[in-house]
Structure formats: structure tokens, C-alpha cells
XYZ file of C-alpha atoms in Angstrom:
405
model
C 8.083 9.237 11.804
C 11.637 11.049 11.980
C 10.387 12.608 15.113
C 9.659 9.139 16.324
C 13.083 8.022 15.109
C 14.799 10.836 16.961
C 12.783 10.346 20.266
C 13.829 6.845 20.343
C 17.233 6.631 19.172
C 18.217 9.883 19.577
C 16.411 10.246 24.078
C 15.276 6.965 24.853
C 18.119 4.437 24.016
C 20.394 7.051 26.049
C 18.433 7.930 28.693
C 16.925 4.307 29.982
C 19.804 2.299 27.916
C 18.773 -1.077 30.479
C 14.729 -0.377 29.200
C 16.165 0.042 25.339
C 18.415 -3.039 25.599
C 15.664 -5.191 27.555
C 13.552 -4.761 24.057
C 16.763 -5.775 22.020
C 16.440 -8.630 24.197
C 20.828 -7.385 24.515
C 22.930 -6.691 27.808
C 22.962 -2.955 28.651
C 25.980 -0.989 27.855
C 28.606 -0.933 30.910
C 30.471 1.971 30.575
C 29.772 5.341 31.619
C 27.588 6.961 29.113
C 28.806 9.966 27.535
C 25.665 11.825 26.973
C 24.406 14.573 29.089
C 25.221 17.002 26.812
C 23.462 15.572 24.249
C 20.478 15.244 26.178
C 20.200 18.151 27.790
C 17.823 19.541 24.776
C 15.508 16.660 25.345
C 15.577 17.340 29.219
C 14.385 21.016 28.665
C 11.706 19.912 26.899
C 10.428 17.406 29.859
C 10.666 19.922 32.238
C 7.520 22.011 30.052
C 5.915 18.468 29.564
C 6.849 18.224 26.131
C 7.656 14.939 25.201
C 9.367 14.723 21.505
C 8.074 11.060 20.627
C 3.938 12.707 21.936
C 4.340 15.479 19.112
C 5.375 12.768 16.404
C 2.158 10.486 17.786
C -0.232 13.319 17.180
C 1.098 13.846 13.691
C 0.390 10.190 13.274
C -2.862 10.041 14.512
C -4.117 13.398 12.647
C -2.982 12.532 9.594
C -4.597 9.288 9.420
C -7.445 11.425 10.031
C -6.925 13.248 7.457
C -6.352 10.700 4.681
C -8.331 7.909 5.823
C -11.593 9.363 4.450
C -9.522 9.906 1.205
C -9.037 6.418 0.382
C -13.031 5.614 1.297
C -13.541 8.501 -1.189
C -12.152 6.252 -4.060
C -13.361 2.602 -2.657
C -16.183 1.005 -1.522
C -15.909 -0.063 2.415
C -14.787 -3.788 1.390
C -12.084 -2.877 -0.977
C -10.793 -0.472 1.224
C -10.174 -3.138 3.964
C -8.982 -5.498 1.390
C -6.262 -2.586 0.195
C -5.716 -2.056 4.058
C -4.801 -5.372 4.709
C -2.058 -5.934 2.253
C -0.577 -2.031 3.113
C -0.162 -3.137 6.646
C 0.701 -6.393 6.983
C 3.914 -7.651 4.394
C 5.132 -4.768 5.850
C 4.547 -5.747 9.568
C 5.694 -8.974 9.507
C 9.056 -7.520 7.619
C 9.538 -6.069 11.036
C 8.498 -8.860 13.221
C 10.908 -10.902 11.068
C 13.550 -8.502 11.158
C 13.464 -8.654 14.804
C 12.943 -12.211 15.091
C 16.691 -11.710 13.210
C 18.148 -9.642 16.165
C 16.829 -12.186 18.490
C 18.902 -14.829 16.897
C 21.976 -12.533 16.547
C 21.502 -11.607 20.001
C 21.424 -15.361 21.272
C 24.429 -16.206 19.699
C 26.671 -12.857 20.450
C 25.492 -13.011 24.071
C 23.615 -16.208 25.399
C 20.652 -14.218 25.342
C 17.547 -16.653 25.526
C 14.620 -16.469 22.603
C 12.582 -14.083 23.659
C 8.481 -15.046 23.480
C 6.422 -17.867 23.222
C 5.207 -19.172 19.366
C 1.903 -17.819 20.805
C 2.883 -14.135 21.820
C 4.863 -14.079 17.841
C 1.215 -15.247 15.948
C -0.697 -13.208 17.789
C 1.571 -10.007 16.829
C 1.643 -11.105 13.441
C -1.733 -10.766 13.895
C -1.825 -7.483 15.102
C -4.427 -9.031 17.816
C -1.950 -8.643 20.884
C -4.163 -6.304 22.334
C -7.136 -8.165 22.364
C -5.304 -11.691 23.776
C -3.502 -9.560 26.473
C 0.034 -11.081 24.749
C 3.409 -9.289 25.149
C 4.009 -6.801 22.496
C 7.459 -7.930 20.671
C 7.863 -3.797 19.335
C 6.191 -2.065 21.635
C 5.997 1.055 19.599
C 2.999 -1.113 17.854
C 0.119 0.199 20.205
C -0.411 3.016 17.470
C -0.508 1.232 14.875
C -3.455 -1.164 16.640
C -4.928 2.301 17.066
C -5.266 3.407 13.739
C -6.760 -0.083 12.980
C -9.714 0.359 15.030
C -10.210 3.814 13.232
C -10.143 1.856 9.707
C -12.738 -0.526 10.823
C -15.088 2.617 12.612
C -14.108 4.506 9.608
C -15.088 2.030 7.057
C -18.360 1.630 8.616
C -18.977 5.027 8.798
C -19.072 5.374 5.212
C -21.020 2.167 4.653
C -23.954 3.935 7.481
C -23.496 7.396 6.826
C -20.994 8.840 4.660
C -17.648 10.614 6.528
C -19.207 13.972 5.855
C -22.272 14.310 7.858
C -21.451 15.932 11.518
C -24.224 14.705 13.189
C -23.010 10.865 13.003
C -19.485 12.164 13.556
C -20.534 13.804 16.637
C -22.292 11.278 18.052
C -19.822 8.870 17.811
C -17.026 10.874 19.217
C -19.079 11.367 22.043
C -20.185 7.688 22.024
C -16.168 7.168 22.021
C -15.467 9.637 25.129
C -18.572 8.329 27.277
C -17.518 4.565 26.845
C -14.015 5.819 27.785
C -15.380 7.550 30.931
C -17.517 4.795 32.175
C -14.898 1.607 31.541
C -11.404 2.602 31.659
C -9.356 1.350 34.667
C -12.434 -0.243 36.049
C -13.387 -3.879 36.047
C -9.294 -4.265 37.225
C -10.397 -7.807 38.831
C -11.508 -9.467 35.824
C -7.458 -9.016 34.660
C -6.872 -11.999 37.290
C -10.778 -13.764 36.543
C -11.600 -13.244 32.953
C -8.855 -11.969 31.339
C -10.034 -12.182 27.498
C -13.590 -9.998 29.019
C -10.918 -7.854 30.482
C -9.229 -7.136 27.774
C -12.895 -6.859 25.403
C -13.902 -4.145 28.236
C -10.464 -2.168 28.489
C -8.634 -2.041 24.716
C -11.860 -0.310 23.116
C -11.664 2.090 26.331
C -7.653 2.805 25.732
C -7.889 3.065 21.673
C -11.276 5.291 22.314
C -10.022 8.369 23.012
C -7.052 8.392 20.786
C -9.533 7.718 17.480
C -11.500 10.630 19.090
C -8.259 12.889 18.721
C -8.054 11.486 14.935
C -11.456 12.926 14.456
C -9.968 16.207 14.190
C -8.194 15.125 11.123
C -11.558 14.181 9.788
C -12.515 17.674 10.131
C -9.597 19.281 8.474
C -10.618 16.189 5.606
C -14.134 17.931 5.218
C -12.429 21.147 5.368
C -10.225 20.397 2.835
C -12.777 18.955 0.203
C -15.019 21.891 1.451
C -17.795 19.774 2.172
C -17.550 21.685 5.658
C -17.486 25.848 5.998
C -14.884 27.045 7.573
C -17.347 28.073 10.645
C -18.878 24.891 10.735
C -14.835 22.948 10.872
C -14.394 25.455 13.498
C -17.075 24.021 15.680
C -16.954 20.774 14.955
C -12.771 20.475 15.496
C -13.902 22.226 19.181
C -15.834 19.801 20.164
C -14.043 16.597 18.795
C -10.878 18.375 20.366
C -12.936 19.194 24.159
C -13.627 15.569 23.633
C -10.718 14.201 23.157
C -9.231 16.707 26.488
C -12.418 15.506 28.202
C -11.589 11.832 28.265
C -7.881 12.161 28.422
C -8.172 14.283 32.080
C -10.542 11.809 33.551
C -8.098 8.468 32.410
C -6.614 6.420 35.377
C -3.104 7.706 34.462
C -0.863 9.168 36.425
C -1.295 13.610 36.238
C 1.811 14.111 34.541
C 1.202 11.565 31.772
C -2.007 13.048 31.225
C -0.265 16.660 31.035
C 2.704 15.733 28.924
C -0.290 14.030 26.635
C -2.067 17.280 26.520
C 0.743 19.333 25.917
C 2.352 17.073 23.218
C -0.651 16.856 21.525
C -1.083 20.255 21.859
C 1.913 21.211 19.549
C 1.270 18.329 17.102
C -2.212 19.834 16.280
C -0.236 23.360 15.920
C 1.745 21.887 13.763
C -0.408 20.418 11.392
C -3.147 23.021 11.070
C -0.287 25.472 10.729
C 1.451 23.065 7.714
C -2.619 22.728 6.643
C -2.781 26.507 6.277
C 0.155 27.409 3.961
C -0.011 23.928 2.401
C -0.460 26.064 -1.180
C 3.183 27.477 -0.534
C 5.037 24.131 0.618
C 7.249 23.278 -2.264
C 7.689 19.830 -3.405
C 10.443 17.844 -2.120
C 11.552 14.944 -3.480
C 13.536 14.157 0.229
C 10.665 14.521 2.119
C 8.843 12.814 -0.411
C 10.945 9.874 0.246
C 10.870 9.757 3.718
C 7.046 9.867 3.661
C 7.294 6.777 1.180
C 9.620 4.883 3.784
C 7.768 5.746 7.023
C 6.145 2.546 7.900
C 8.776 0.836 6.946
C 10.716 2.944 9.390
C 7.948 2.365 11.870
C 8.454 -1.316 11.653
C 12.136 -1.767 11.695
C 14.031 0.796 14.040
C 13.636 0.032 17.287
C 14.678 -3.216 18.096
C 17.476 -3.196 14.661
C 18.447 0.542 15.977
C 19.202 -0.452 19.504
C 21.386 -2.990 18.532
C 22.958 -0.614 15.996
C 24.343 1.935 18.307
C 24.640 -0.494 21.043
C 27.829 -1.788 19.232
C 28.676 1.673 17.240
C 29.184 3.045 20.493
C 31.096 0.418 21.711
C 33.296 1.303 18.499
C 33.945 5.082 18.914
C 31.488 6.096 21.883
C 30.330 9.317 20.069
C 26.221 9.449 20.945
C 25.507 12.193 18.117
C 27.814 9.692 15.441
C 26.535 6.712 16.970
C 22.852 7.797 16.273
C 23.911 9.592 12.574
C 25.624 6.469 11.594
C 22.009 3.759 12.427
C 19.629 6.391 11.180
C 21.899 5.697 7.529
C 21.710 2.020 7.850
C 17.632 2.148 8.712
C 16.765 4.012 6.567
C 18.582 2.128 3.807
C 16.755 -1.080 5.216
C 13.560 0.741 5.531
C 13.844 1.491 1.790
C 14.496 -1.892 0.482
C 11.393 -3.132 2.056
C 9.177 0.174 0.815
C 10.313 -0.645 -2.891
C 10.590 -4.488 -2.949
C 7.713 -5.139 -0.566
C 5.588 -2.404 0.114
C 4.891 -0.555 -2.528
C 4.165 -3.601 -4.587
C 1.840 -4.985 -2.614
C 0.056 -1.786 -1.767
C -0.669 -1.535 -5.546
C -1.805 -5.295 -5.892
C -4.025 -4.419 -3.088
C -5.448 -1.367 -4.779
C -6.542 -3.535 -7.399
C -7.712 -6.590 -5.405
C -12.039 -7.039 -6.637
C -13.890 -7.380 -3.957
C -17.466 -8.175 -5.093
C -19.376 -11.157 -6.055
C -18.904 -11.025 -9.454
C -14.817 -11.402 -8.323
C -15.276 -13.370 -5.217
C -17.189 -16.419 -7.592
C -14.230 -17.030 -9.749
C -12.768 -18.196 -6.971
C -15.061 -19.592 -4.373
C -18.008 -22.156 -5.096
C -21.491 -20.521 -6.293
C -23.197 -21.694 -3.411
C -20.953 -19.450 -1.106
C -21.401 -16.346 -3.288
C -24.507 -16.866 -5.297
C -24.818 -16.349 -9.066
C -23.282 -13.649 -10.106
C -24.678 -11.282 -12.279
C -24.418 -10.973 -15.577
C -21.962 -8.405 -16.709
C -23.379 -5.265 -18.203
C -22.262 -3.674 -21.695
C -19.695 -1.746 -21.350
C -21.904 0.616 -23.700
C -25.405 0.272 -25.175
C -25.725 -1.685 -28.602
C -27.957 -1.637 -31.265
C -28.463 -4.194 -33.930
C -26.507 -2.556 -35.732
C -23.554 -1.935 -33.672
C -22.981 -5.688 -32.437
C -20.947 -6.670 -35.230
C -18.698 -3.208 -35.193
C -17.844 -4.657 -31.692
C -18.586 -8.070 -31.500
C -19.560 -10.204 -28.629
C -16.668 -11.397 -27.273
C -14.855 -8.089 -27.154
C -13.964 -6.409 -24.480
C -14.257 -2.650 -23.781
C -11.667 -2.155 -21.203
C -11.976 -2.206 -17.212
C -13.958 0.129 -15.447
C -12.970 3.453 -14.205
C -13.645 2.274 -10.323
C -11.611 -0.544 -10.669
C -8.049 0.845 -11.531
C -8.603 4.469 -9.626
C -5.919 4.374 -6.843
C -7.120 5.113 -3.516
């Protein structure tokens, strides 16, 4: 996420200041921008079609990957989308809210009007702008809507088959990569027609070959629990990885998009089979610790509170490296309020949510659920043993049902 952070705050508020200001819904700055020193690293980096924010996105994407299957490990598929639910959204709508802030600042410091409908700002909240073609109020949000899909394929993966078995992991990836070859950046009439059918045809095509590319954290997973060789993690990261190459050359983008994709990508898998491989000699670091701890919230909040941020620090003392020092303080600050107040809290409620019938007919009507069954013993009784215990005691809660995911 710091990579993120730096692309952003550090490359693109600077380098397309009118784009950065037109999501901070705030004029542009005016004066003559003293930065082409500082971006002269970034500019390099272009030039090879490596594009700093690309690397942090592949980090993202593997490591969902990679932990995903973790959390399915500990919880049956419903849980896990119950304990999904309540780690994504308080968290999202912290952000949405925090922007919905700016907006109001940003109206009153500079006549700017409120941006989006009450439609486009449910339908984030929903995380369903994808699917209702609505305007994306962060637009950073497209991974995140990503990753969702890969929770839902994910979750029934386990239900069907188990995350383990290559067969079904192959053939899905390659399901993935031949839907994404037949449908993207066809059917571009029904945008004008149909535009909900347009939008059911296209997002699975655009999200399709990005969870194909998290498949390779899925193989490191395997690899990792050694439920895979390391031949047979060899093979199978190949061919998720052709696939993923494979569908991202034949997309309707423009070359160099698909290029800078490649490369970017590229280096982000280097990176994290590289930190995979000498993962045994990685000290612990409380820092880094914390910064993994605060990433979503950092997902959720810098962009449009960042912008804003240096937009007036600079206006202060127009120093770009102090400008960008000074709102990566005050973010991440926010971003850990909301990880301890809101987050993590909920996360853990979450984690202990029920989700069976036994749980789901305390609180809904019988005839919804059905009759529960009867509870088993937490242990097997005798005659003689029933008053040692006695019938209304209780034995203690399950192992399953306070393991953390």
C-alpha cells in the first residue's frame, strides 16, 4: 500500500495536478509547479514501462492470493463471507464518508458543487458501481471490486472442490482467460442499448484476468502448506502466469498499457517470490507490522484527503518532497484511528459472527430456517457422569467457533 501511497501522492498529484484535483472535486494549483526534479525518478521508470503504482497492484493482488485460501482454511464458505463482509465494509464507508467530508470542505472553501448523485454514493457504498455502470467516487476502488469477485470464486471453490486440487484450479483459470478472450471490448453497442447487459457481459471480462494473476498466489498458498511439490508449484504458477500474459496481450487496450501491465507485474511477482523465498530470515518488525495493520485503511482514505492535503501544504511552503512527507504523517495518523477504533473491532466481531442454522434460528422465525438441531454433548455421558456435570451446564464453545481466520 506505501507503494500505492507514493505513486499517488508522491507522481500522480504532481504530474496531472488538474486529473488529481478533478477527484478532490478542488481547483488545480496555479502556480508553476516546482517539481521536475522530484519527478525525474518516476520519469525513468516510465520510459522502461515501469509504472510504480502497477508493482504495488501486483503485490495486492498476489497476496490476496496468497492468504485468501488461509482464512477458508479456518472457516466454512458462509462464515468466511460473513467475516468478509464486516472486514471490508465499516472500513469502506469510513472512506466514502471521509470523502463525502472533503466534498463539503471543498464546497465551502471554493464554490465547488456536490459532486454525485444519492444514486452514484449507495451504489459505492455498495461496492456494486461496477455492475450499475455508476461513477466511481475513489477511483482507486476498481481493485478492491477485484479482489471481491476472487472471495466469492474463492469461497466456492472450497465449497466444490477444496483450494488444493490443480485440476479445478486449472480449469477455471482457463475458464477465466477464455471468457476474457471471447467478451472483452466486444458487445460496445449494448453500452448505448442495454447498458446493465453491458455491464453483466464486460465487468466479469475486466476482473477475469486480474483474479487469474491472483491464482499465482494460490500456488505459492499450496506451496507454502506443501500440499503442492515444489515441481508441481512450478508448473502450475507457469501456466496460471502464461494465462494471465495470454489474456492481458489480447485485451482491447492500448500496447503500451498492456506492456507497462506486463512489466509492472513482472517485478511485483519478483518481488514477492523473492520475499517468499527468504521469508525464514525476515525479522519481525513491529513498523512494518503496523503499516500492514493500517493498509486498508490507507487504501480507503488517501486519495481524495491527500490531494487536498498537499494541495494547501504547498500553497504554504511549496516544497513537493515536504509537502508529500508532511500528508503521508497526517494519513497515516487518520488511517490508524479507523484500523483501531473501527476496523479491527469489527474484523474480530466478524470472526465470531455463527453462521449456521442452529445461530441463524435465534434470530429468524423457524419456518425460514427449520428446526434446528438439537445440540450435541459437548462429551459423552454415562449415568453416572450426568450429575458430575449436570444438565444445564455448559462445556465451553467449540474449537471452530473462536479459531481466528
Amino acid at each position: 500500500m506505501v507503494i500505492v501511497l507514493i505513486e499517488h501522492l508522491g507522481f500522480a498529484f504532481w504530474a496531472n495536478n488538474a486529473g488529481a484535483a478533478r477527484v478532490a472535486n478542488i481547483p488545480p494549483l496555479t502556480e508553476p509547479l516546482a517539481f521536475e526534479g522530484f519527478l525525474r525518478p518516476f520519469y525513468h521508470l516510465i520510459l522502461q514501462n515501469i509504472i510504480f503504482g502497477d508493482i504495488g497492484v501486483a503485490l495486492f493482488l498476489l497476496i490476496s492470493g496468497f492468504v485468501i485460501p488461509m482464512s477458508l482454511e479456518r472457516y466454512s464458505p458462509g462464515r468466511f463471507f460473513v467475516a468478509r463482509i464486516f472486514r471490508l465494509y465499516p472500513v469502506w464507508l469510513v472512506g466514502l464518508a471521509a470523502a463525502a467530508v472533503m466534498f463539503v470542505i471543498a464546497r465551502i472553501a471554493f464554490g465547488s458543487p456536490f459532486p454525485f448523485s444519492w444514486g452514484d454514493w449507495w451504489r459505492n457504498a455498495l461496492l456494486i458501481q461496477d455492475w450499475t455502470l455508476s461513477p466511481y467516487i475513489l477511483p482507486l476502488v476498481w481493485t478492491l471490486l477485484v479482489e471481491i469477485k476472487f472471495y466469492i470464486l474463492c469461497g466456492l471453490m472450497a465449497w466444490f472442490f477444496g483450494v488444493h486440487r490443480a485440476l479445478p484450479v486449472l480449469g477455471i483459470v482457463a475458464a477465466l482467460t477464455a471468457y476474457t478472450l471471447a467478451v472483452e471490448g466486444r458487445f460496445q453497442e449494448l453500452a448505448t442499448t442495454d447498458r446493465y447487459l453491458y455491464a453483466a457481459i464486460q465487468v466479469p471480462a475486466f476482473s477475469a484476468k486480474f483474479m487469474a494473476f491472483m491464482f499465482v498466489g494460490l500456488c505459492f498458498f499450496n506451496l507454502f502448506r506443501e500440499r503442492w511439490s515444489p515441481l508441481k508449484f512450478v508448473g502450475m504458477s507457469l501456466a496460471v502466469g502464461a494465462a494471465f500474459i495470454v489474456s492481458n496481450e489480447h485485451a482491447p487496450d492500448l500496447q503500451l498499457f498492456q506492456d507497462q501491465i506486463l512489466m509492472s507485474f513482472g517485478i511485483g511477482f519478483a518481488v514477492f517470490a523473492l520475499t517468499f523465498a527468504v521469508r525464514d530470515w525476515i525479522p519481525y518488525s513491529r513498523t512494518w507490522n503496523l503499516i500492514a495493520d493500517v493498509s486498508y485503511p490507507l487504501y480507503t482514505l488517501h486519495w481524495v484527503i491527500g490531494v487536498m492535503l498537499i494541495t494547501e501544504l504547498y500553497k504554504l511552503h511549496p516544497v513537493p518532497v515536504l509537502n508529500v512527507a508532511e500528508s503521508f504523517v497526517i494519513i497515516f495518523g487518520l488511517a490508524y484511528l479507523a484500523h483501531r477504533y473501527i476496523e479491527a473491532p469489527l474484523t474480530e466481531f466478524g470472526k465470531r459472527v455463527r453462521f449456521d442454522r442452529a445461530s441463524l434460528a435465534r434470530v429468524l422465525p423457524s419456518r425460514l430456517v427449520g428446526r434446528a438441531p438439537a445440540p450435541k454433548p459437548a462429551v459423552a455421558l454415562s449415568s453416572g457422569t450426568v450429575g458430575a456435570v449436570g444438565e444445564g451446564s455448559d462445556a465451553g464453545p467449540e474449537p471452530g467457533d473462536i479459531a481466528a481466520p
